[in-house]
CSV table of C-alpha atoms and ligand atoms in Angstrom, one decimal:
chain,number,residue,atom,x,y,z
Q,170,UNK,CA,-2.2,-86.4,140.1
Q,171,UNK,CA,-5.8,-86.2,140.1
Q,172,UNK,CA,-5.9,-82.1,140.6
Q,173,UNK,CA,-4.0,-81.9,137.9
Q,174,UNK,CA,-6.0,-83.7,135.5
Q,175,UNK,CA,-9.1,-81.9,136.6
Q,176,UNK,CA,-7.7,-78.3,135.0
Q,177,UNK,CA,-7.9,-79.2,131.9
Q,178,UNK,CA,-11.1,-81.5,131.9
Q,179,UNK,CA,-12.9,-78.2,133.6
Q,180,UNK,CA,-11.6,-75.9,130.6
Q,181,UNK,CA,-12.9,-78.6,128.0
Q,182,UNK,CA,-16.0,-78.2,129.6
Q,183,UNK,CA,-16.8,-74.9,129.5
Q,184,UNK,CA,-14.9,-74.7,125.7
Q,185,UNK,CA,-17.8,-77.4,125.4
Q,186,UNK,CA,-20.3,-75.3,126.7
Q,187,UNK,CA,-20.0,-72.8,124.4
Q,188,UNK,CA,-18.9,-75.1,121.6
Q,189,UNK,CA,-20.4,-78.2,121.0
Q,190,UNK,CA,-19.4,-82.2,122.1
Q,191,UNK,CA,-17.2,-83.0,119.1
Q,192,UNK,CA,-13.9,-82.2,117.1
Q,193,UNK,CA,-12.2,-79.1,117.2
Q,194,UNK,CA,-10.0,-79.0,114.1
Q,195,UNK,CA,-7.5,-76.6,116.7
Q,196,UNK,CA,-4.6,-75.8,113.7
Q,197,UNK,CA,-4.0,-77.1,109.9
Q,198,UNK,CA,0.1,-77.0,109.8
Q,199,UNK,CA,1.0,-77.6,105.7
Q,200,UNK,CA,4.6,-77.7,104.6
Q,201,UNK,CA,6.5,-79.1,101.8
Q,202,UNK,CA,9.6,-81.0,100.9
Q,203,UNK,CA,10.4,-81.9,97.6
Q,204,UNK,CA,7.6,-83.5,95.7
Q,205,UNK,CA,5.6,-84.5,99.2
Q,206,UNK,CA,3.3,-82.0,101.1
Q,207,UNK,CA,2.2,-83.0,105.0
Q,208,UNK,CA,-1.1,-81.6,106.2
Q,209,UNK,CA,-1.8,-82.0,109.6
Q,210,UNK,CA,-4.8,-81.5,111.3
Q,211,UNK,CA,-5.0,-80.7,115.4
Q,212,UNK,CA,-7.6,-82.2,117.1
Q,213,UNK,CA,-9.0,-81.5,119.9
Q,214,UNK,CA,-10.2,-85.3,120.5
Q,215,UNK,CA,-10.2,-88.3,118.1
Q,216,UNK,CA,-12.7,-88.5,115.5
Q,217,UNK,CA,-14.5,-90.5,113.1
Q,218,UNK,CA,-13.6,-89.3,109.3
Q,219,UNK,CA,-13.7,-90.2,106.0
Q,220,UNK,CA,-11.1,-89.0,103.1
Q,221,UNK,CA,-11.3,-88.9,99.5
Q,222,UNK,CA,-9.9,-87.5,96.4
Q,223,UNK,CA,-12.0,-85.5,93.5
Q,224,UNK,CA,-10.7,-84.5,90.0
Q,225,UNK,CA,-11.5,-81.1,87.9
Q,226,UNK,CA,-10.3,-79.3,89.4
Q,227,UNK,CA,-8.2,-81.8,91.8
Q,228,UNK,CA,-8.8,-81.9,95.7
Q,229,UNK,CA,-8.6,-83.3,98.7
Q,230,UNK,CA,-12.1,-83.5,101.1
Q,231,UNK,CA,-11.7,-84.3,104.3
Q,232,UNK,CA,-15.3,-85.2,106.2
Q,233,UNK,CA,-15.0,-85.1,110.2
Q,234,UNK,CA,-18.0,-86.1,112.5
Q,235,UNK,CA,-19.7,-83.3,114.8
Q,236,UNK,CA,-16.5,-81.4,113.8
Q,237,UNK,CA,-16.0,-77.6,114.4
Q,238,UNK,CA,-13.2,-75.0,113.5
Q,239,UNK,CA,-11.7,-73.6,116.6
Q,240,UNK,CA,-12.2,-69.6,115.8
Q,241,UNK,CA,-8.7,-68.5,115.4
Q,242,UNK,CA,-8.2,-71.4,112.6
Q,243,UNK,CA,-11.4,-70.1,110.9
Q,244,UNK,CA,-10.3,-66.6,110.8
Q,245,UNK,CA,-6.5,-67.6,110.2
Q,246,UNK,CA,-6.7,-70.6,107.7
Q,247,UNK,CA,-3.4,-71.7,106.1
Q,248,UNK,CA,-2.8,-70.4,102.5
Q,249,UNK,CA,-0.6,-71.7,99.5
Q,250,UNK,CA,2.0,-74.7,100.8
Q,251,UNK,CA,3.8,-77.2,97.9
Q,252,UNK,CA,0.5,-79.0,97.0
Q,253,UNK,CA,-1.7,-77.4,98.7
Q,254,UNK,CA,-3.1,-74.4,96.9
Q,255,UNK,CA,-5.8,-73.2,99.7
Q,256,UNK,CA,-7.9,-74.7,102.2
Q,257,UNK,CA,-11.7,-74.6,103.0
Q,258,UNK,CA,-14.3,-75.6,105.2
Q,259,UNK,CA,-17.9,-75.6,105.8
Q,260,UNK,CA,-20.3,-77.5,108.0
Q,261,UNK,CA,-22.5,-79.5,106.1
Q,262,UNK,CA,-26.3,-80.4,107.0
Q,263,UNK,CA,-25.7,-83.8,108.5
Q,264,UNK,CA,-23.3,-82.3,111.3
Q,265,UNK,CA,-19.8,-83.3,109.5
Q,266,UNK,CA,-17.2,-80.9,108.8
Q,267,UNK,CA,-16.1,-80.6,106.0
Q,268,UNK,CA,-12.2,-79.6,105.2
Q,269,UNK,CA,-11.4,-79.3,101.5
Q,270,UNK,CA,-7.9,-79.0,100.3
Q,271,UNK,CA,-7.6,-77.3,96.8
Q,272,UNK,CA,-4.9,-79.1,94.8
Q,273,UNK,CA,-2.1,-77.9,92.2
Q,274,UNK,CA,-1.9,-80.8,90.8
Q,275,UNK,CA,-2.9,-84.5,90.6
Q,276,UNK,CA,-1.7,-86.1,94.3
Q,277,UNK,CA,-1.7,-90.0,95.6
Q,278,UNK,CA,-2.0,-89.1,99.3
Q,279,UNK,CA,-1.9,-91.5,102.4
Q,280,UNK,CA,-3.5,-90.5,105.9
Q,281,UNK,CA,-3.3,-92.3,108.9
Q,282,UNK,CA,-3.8,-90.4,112.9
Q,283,UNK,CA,-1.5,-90.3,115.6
Q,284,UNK,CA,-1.9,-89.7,119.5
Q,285,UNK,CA,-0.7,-87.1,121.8
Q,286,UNK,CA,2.7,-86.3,122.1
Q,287,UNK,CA,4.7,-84.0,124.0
Q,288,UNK,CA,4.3,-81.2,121.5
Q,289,UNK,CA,0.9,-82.0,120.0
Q,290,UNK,CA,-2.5,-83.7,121.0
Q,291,UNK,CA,-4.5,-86.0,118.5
Q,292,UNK,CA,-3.8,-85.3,115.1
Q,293,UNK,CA,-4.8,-86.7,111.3
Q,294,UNK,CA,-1.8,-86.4,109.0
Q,295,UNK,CA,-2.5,-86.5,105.7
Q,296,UNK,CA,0.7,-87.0,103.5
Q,297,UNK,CA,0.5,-86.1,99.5
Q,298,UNK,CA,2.7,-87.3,97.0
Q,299,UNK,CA,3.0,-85.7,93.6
Q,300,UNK,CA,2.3,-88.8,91.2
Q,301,UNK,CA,3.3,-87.1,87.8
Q,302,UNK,CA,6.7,-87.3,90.0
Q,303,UNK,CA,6.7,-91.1,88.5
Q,304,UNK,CA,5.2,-89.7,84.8
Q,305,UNK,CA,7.6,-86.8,84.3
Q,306,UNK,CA,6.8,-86.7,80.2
Q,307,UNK,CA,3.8,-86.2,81.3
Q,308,UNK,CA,3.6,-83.7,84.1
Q,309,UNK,CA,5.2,-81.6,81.2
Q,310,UNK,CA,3.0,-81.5,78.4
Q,311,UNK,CA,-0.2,-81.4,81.7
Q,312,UNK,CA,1.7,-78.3,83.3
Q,313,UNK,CA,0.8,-76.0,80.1
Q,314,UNK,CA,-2.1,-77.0,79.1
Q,315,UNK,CA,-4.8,-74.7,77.8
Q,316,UNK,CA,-5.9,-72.1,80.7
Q,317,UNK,CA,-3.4,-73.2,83.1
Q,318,UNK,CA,-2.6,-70.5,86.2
Q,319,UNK,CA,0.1,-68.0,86.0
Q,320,UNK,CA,2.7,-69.3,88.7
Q,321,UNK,CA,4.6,-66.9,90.4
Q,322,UNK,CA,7.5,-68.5,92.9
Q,323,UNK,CA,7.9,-66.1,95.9
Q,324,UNK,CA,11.1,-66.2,97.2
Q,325,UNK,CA,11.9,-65.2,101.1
Q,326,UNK,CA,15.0,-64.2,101.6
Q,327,UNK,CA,17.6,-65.7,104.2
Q,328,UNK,CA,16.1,-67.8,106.7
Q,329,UNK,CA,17.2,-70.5,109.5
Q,330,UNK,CA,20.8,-70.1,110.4
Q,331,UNK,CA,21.0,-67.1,107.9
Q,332,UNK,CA,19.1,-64.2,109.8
Q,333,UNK,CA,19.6,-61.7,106.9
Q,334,UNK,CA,19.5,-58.0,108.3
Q,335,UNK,CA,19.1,-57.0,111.9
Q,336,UNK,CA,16.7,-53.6,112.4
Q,337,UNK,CA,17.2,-51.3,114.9
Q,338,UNK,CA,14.9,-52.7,117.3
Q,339,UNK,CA,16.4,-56.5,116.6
Q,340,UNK,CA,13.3,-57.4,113.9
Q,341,UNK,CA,15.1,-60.0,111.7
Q,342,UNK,CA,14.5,-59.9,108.0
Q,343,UNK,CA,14.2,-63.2,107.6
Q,344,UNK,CA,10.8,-62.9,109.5
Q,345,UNK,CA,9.9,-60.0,108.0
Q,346,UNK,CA,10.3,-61.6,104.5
Q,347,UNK,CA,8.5,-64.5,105.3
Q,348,UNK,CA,5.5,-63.2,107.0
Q,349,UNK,CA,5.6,-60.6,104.1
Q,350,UNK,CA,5.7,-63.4,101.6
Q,351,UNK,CA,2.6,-65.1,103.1
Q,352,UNK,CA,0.8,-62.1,102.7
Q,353,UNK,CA,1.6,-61.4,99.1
Q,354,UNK,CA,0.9,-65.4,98.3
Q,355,UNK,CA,-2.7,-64.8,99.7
Q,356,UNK,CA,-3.3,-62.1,97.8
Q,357,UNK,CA,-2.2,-63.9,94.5
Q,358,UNK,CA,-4.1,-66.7,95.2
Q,359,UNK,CA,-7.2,-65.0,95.4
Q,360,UNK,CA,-6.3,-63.3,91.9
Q,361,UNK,CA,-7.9,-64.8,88.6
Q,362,UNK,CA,-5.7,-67.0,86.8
Q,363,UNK,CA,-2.7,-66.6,88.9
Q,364,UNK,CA,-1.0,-69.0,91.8
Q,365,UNK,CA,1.8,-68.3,94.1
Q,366,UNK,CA,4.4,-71.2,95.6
Q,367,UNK,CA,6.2,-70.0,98.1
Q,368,UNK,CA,10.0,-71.5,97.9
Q,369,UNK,CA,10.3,-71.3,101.7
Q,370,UNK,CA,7.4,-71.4,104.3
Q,371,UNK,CA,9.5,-72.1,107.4
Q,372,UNK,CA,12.3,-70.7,109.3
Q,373,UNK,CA,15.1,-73.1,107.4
Q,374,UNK,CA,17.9,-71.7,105.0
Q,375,UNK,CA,17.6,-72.7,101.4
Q,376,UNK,CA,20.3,-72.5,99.2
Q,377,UNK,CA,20.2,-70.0,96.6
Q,378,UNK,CA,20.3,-72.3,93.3
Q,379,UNK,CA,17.8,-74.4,94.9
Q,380,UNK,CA,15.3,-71.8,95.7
Q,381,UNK,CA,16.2,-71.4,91.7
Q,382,UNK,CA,15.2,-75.2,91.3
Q,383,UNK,CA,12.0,-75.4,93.4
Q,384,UNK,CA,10.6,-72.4,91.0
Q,385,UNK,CA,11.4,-74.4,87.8
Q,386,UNK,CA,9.9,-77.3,89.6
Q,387,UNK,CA,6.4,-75.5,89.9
Q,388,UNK,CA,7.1,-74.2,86.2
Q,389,UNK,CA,7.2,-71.0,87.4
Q,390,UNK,CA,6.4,-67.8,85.0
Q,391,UNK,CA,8.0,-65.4,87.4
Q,392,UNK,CA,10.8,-65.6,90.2
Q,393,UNK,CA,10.1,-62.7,92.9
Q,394,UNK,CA,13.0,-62.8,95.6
Q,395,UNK,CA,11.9,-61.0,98.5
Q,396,UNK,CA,14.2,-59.1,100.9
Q,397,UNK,CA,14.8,-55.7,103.1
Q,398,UNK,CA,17.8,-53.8,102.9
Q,399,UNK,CA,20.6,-52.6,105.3
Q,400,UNK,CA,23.2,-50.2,105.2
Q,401,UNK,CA,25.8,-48.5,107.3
Q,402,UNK,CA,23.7,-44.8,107.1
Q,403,UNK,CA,20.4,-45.0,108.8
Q,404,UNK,CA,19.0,-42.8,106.7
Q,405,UNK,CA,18.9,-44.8,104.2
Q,406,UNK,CA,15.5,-45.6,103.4
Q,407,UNK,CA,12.6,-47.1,101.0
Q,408,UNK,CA,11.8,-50.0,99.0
Q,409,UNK,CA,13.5,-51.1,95.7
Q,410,UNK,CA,13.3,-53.4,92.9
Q,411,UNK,CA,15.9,-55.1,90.9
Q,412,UNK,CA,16.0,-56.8,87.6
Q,413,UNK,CA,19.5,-58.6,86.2
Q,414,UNK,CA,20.9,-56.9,83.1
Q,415,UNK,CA,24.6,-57.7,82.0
Q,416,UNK,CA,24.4,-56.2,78.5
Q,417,UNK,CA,26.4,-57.8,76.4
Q,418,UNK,CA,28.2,-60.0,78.6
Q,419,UNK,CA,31.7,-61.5,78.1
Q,420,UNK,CA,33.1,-64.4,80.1
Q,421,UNK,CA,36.0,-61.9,81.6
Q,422,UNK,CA,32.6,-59.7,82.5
Q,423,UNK,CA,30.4,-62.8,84.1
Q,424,UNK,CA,34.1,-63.7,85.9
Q,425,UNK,CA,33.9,-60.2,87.4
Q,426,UNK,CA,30.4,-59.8,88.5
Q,427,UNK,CA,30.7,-63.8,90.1
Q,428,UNK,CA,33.6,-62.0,92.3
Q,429,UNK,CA,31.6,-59.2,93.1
Q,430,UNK,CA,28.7,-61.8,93.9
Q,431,UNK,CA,30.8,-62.8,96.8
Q,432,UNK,CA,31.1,-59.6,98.1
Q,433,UNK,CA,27.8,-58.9,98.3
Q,434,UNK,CA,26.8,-61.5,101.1
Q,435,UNK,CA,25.6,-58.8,103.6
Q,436,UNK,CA,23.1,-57.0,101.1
Q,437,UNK,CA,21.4,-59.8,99.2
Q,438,UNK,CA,22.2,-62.4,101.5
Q,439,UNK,CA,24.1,-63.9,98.4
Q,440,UNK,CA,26.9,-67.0,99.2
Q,441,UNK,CA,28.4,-68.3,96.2
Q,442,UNK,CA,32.5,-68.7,97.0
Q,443,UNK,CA,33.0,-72.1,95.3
Q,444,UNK,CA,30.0,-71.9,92.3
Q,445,UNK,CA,32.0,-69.1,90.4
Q,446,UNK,CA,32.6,-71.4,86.8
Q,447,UNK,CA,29.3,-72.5,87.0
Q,448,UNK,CA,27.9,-69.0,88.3
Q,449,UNK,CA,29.7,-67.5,85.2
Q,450,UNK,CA,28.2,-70.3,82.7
Q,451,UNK,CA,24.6,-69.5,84.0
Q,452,UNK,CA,25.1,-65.6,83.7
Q,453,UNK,CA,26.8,-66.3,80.1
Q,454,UNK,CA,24.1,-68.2,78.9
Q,455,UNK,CA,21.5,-65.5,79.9
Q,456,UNK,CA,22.9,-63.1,78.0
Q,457,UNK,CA,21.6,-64.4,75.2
Q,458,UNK,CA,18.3,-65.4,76.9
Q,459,UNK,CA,15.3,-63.0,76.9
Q,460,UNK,CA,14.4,-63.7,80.0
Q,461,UNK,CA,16.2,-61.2,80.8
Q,462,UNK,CA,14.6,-58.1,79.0
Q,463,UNK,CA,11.6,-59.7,80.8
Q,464,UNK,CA,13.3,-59.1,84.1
Q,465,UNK,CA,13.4,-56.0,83.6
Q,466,UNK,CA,10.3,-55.3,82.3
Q,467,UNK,CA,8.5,-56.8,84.9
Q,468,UNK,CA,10.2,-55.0,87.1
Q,469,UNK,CA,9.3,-51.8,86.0
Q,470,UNK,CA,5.7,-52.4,86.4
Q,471,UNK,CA,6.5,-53.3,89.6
Q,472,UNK,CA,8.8,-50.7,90.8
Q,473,UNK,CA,5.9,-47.8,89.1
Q,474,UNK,CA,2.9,-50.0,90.7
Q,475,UNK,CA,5.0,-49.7,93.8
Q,476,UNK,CA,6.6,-45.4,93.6
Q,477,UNK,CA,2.0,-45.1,93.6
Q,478,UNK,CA,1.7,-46.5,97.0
Q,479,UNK,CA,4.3,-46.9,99.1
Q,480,UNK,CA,8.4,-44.5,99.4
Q,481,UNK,CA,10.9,-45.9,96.4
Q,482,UNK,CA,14.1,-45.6,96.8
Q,483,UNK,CA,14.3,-45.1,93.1
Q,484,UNK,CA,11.1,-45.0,90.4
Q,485,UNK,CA,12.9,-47.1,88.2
Q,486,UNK,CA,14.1,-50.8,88.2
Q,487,UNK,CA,18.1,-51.1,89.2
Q,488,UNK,CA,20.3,-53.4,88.0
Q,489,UNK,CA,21.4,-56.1,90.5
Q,490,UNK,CA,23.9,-58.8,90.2
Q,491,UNK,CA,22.4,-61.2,92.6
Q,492,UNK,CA,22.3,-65.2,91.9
Q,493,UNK,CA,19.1,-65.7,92.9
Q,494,UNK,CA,18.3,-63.7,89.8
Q,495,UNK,CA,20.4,-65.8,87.4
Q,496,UNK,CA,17.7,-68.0,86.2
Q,497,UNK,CA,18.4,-68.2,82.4
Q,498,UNK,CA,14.0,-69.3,81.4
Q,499,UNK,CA,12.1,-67.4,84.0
Q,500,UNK,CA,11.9,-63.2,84.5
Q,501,UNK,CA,13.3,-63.0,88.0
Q,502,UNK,CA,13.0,-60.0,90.2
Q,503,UNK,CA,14.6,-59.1,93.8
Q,504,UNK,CA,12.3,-56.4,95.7
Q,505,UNK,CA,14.0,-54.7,98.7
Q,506,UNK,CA,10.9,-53.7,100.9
Q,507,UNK,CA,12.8,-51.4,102.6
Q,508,UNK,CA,15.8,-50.6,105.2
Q,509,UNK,CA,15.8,-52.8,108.0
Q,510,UNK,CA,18.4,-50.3,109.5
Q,511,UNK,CA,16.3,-47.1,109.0
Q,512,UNK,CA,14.2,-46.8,112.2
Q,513,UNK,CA,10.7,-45.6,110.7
Q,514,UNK,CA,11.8,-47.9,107.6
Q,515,UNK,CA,11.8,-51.1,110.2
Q,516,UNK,CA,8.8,-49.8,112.1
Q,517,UNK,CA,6.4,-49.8,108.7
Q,518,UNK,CA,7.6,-53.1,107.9
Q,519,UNK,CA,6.5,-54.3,111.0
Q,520,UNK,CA,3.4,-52.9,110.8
Q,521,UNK,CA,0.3,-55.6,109.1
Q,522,UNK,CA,-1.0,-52.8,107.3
Q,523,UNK,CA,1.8,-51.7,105.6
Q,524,UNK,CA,2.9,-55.2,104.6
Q,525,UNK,CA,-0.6,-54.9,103.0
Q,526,UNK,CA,-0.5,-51.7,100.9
Q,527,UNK,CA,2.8,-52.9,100.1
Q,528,UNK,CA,2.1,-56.3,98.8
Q,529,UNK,CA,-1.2,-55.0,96.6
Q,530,UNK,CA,1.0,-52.5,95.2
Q,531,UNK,CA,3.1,-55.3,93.9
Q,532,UNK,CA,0.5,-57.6,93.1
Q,533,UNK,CA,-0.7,-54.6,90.7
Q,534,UNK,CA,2.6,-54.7,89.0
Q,535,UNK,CA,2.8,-58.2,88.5
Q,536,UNK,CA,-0.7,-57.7,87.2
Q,537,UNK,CA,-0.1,-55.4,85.1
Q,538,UNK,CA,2.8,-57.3,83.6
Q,539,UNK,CA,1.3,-60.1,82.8
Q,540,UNK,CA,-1.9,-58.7,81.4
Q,541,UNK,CA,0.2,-56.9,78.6
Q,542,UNK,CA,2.6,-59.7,78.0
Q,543,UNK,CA,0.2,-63.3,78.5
Q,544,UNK,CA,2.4,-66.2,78.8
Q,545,UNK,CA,0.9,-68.5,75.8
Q,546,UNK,CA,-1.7,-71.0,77.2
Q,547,UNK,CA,-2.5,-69.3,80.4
Q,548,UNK,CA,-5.9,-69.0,81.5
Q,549,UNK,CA,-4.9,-64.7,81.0
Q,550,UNK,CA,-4.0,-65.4,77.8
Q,551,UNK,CA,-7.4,-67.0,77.0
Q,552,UNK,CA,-9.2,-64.0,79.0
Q,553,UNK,CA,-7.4,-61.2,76.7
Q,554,UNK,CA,-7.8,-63.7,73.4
Q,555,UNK,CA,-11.7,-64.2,74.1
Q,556,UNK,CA,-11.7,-60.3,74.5
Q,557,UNK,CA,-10.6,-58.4,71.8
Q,558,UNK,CA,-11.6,-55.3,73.7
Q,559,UNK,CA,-8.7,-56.2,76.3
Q,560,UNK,CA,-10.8,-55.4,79.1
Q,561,UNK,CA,-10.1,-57.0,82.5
Q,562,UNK,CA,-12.8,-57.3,84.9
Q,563,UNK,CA,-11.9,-55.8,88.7
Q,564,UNK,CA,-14.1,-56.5,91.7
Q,565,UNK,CA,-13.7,-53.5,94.1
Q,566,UNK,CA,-12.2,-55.1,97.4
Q,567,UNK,CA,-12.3,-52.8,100.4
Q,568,UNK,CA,-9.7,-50.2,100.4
Q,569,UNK,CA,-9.6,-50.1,97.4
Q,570,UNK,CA,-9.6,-46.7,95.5
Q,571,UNK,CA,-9.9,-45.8,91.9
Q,572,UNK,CA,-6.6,-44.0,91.8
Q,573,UNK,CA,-5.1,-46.9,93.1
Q,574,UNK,CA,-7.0,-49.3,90.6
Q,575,UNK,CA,-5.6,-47.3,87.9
Q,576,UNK,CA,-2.3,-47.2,89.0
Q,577,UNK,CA,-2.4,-51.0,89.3
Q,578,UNK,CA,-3.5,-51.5,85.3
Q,579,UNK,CA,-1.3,-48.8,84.1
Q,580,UNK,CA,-4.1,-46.4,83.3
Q,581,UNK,CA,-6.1,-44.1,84.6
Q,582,UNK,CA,-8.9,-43.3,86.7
Q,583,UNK,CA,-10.4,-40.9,84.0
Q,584,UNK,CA,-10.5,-43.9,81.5
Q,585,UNK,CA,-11.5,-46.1,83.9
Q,586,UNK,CA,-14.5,-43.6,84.6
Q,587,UNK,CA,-15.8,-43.3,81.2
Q,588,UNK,CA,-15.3,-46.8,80.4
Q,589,UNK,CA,-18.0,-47.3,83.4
Q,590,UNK,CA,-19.7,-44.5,83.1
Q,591,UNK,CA,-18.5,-43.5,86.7
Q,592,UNK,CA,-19.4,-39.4,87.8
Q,593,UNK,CA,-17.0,-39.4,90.8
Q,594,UNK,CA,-14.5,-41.3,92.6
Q,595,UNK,CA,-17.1,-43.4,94.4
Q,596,UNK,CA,-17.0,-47.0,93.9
Q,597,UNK,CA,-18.3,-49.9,96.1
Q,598,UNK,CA,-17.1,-53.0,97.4
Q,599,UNK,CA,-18.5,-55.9,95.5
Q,600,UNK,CA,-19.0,-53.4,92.3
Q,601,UNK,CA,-17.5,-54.8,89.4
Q,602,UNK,CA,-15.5,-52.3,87.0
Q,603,UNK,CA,-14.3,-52.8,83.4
Q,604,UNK,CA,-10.6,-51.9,83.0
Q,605,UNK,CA,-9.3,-51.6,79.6
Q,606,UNK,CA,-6.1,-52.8,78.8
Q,607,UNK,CA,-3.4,-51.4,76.3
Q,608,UNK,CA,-0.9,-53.8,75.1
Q,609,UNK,CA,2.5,-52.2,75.8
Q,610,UNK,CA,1.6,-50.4,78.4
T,771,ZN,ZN1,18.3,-60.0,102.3
């Protein structure tokens, strides 16, 4: 008994060593259900803290005595999850740690600690509950007001039960997705003006008109479903983007495309069998919407943002009848990333850099989008309004390059270089460059 308990108190102490006496903050675990987000904190020990609430703009700060970041958490810290827009820390003179959760949205929230268990060691839950849940009139008219973010819902295909496509070498594209989604949230929430909510963050199946739901619960300005392709042909290769367009759709023609819905369960994922009258309502009633011109417009951007960086399929947005993009009030998109069944295809998608390139380059569409068509009383809108030049502001980031900065605002680098009086193609990380911005383009 006693040998065994001395392992762990001999690794504590040289962790100490090198460390310091307190908390280690270990992991922050975030997910979402509903209107309620759990946070929970790892600990390496109990400790002494102190939680409260501040307003404009709305988070959570969470003070923990002599508390550290173990360094795989600080290098690794969790991103957008249901109320929870980003997490960070710092250590503060007085020795506390501080962990600061940026909110979405005005939260009552509820913490209390709990004791080992045989999964986990001491942790501090911290439980948020969305209180314009109880004021929905005025959630509403809060959601858009002036300057508000641009929220784009990323949808990860498949998921629990549902593994979605199989690669060669058995990578599931429900993992794929969802690690890929993570990525392209980060990346969005470090973008002016914009905010990502990812409609699942966990291996757990979500039906298709609910991942619908969740988006319109975050007021969502864009729906982008996220998946990776297989077919019968390994050659079959390269990523592509899909935006629903019925034309002039008849009932007899939503009938139709509901029944070939259902036979398109092994491409998108899709399982409809017994929504078809209600399917063929919701695709009626977007015939008439606008949303769905949108759709494909966004798209486009996309799919020409993308054909710059990474192999397309096609360099123009297809038309796909998948449910998930049968939302009649929000431009929803469905990017293949690529074939899970084509070998190299599977291998690149695998691949953290790729995932990377990948996600920018869609990013840059979904910039470029936006930036040409501002939803009213977005914090964009207000940038472009305040700027009659249209001129966005772009902070080089590293890798970035100026052909790829162009390609990304739907210009190019020559205009980019005179508007900056740049010589060459040598920019700088940090350097800030004026991009002007043509409305149509
Ligand atoms: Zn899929």
């Amino acid at each position: 008994m006693h040998r065994r308990r001395l392992i762990p108190i001999v690794l504590f102490a040289l962790f100490s060593m090198s460390a310091h006496a307190g908390t280690t903050v270990e992991n922050i675990r975030i997910w979402a259900e509903g209107g309620k987000t759990r946070v929970v904190l790892d600990l390496s020990r109990p400790s002494q803290h102190n939680i409260f609430t501040l307003r404009n703009p709305d988070r959570l700060v969470v003070d923990l005595e002599q508390g550290r970041l173990s360094s795989r958490l600080a290098a690794d810290l969790p991103g957008s999850t249901g109320s929870v827009r980003g997490v960070r820390t710092a250590i503060k003179a007085d020795g506390k740690l501080r962990v600061v959760l940026d909110l979405n949205q005005d939260v009552r929230s509820r913490s209390f600690t709990a004791g080992p268990n045989s999964t986990y060691g001491d942790r501090l839950v911290i439980d948020l509950q969305r209180s314009g849940s109880l004021q929905p009139v005025k959630r509403a008219a809060e959601a858009y007001k002036p300057g508000r973010d641009i929220v784009i819902a990323l949808d990860a295909g498949h998921g629990g039960h549902d593994p979605g496509a199989i690669g060669v070498s058995r990578t599931r594209e429900k993992d794929i997705v969802l690690q890929f989604s993570r990525r392209l949230a980060a990346k969005i929430n470090a973008e002016h003006g914009m905010r990502a909510v990812l409609i699942r963050d966990g291996d757990y199946y979500v039906d298709h008109l609910k991942r619908i739901k969740i988006a319109h619960q975050h007021d969502a300005d864009l729906f982008v479903s996220i998946h990776a392709d297989a077919f019968k042909d390994r050659r079959a290769n390269g990523a592509t983007v899909y935006g629903l367009s019925l034309g002039r759709a008849s009932s007899e023609e939503a009938r139709l495309l509901a029944e070939r819905e259902n036979a398109t369960v092994t491409v998108g994922g899709v399982t409809l069998n017994d929504k078809d009258p209600i399917l063929a309502q919701v695709l009626l009633d977007l015939s008439q919407s606008a949303a769905m011109s949108a759709s494909l417009d966004v798209g486009d951007h996309v799919v020409r943002s993308m054909a710059g960086a990474v192999k397309v399929r096609r360099a123009t947005v297809q038309q796909g009848n998948f449910v998930v993009l049968t939302s009649p009030d929000m431009p929803s998109i469905l990017i293949e990333l690529g074939y899970m069944t084509n070998p190299s295809d599977e291998k690149r998608l695998r691949s953290s850099s790729t995932q990377s390139k990948l996600a920018s380059a869609i990013l840059g569409g979904i910039r470029s989008y936006f930036y040409t068509n501002p939803p009213p009383g977005t914090q964009v809108a207000m940038d472009i309004s305040r700027n009659p030049a249209r001129e966005v502001q772009h902070v080089i980031a590293r890798g970035d390059t100026l052909s790829e900065i162009a390609e990304r605002y739907n210009t190019s680098a020559a205009v980019i270089r005179s508007a900056n009086r740049l010589n060459g193609d040598k920019i700088r990380v940090g350097q800030t460059l004026s991009i002007p911005i043509y409305p149509g383009s």
